[in-house]
């Protein structure tokens, strides 16, 4: 029983039609309602016609679903010319029977309300177009022209309901465009009530900058995104920036990647975490862009794609400037590993900037991103708006595992408390670069405010730009604290001179000791010779004495023998006498 109930629920679940429009399927949680009409409403220039046309083109090219576009304002030729800049060749698609474009001209004379109003002629014409190519998708642009002559609200609602019912019975997935009215989503204020899905497009102007937004007003039978989503119309067509990535469910990667400055990696205990967001903030001229260039060069050297968003300098200027410190970015651009996107912050609104960044990341699929700087956004938005936009951007990059570096221009003084755009709490690693004045000169210093998840140095290091790149000079302490610039060099010279003087004195000491050693050895040699001479004389005297002693002993022995012989002879003589 339970399995049968689940099966029945599955059959009753709303089937969705993939629109093919970038980002739209994400905010609608799968696409538009298949076999039902969707109302697209908005003011002039909001992108209604383009969205409807791209829905048909993507369906035909990517989903194999032919479509019919019935226009009440523009001719087929005008439509083809308008969307040609987006890469849509409508004439070729018509020739391949992937698309059918029908222009229905309704002049003032045909729109006079007289007698019964009937859409039977429209239905017949639309059915013929659908059947001629086996269309699965339909777009009607726009309803106001179709019902321009009707003033009876009852008839209007009945005919709208009849039109939408006919589209449902036909089994086509339809987009119907309508103009925004005063105080209502549409001109008549009725279309949104009979539609199964309503999408409102809006174009706002704030601080003389236009921004487009999309909102799913209603969607019968399914959940959907309820926020306002920025969208972009560019050479690739219609693209919506979904905010579904906004949250705290992104992975925390443990791999470390190099910053491009070995001594900075040592201060961080091994480099940045992959997928983290790094902020380099500081005053003008402290080297923020140079640090970003090192990051880019290191990423490209690893074979990773890097996307560089520059809001103050052109790509040529950036590459020229970085060449002065030994960083060559042009070869990476030629190899396709580095891509620049440049624009003035005031060129368009915050949401359009966000949509543009999202689109470029979708297109290039980078592993690393640089945004240089984020400060200029204050020209097109307030503090809270900028923080919201950057929060979305940071979450979007973290969800994709992109390692990002942002630069932020701060006013003079200590920038460690807060950034101008208020994103310090979003940042994983925060590097502060400062201009430090000492002994009548200005030098650069770098220190780490925070680096989440890693043990890092708390020292202030002198930040030096050399012909071979950034160098972080080891800390040198003097009587008055940390020595920088000329004071450090002077102290190094004094230390070097002291070392040379010490070495000279040591050499002189060694020479003196050597002379004394040689003199001592000569004295020892003379005394040894005198000793040996005396030793020889003593040994000769001892030998002579020994020889005398031996001679005396021998003489005594001989004398003793002589006496013994005489005694024997005397005894013998006495015997004979007796």
PDB file of C-alpha atoms in Angstrom, residues 52 126 203 376 575:
ATOM      1  CA  UNK A  52      11.314  33.862 -24.362  1.00  0.00           C
ATOM      2  CA  UNK A 126      -1.004  28.739 -33.605  1.00  0.00           C
ATOM      3  CA  UNK A 203      15.340  46.938 -14.384  1.00  0.00           C
ATOM      4  CA  UNK A 376      35.407  50.899  -6.017  1.00  0.00           C
ATOM      5  CA  UNK A 575     155.988 -29.622  52.036  1.00  0.00           C
TER       6      UNK A 575
END
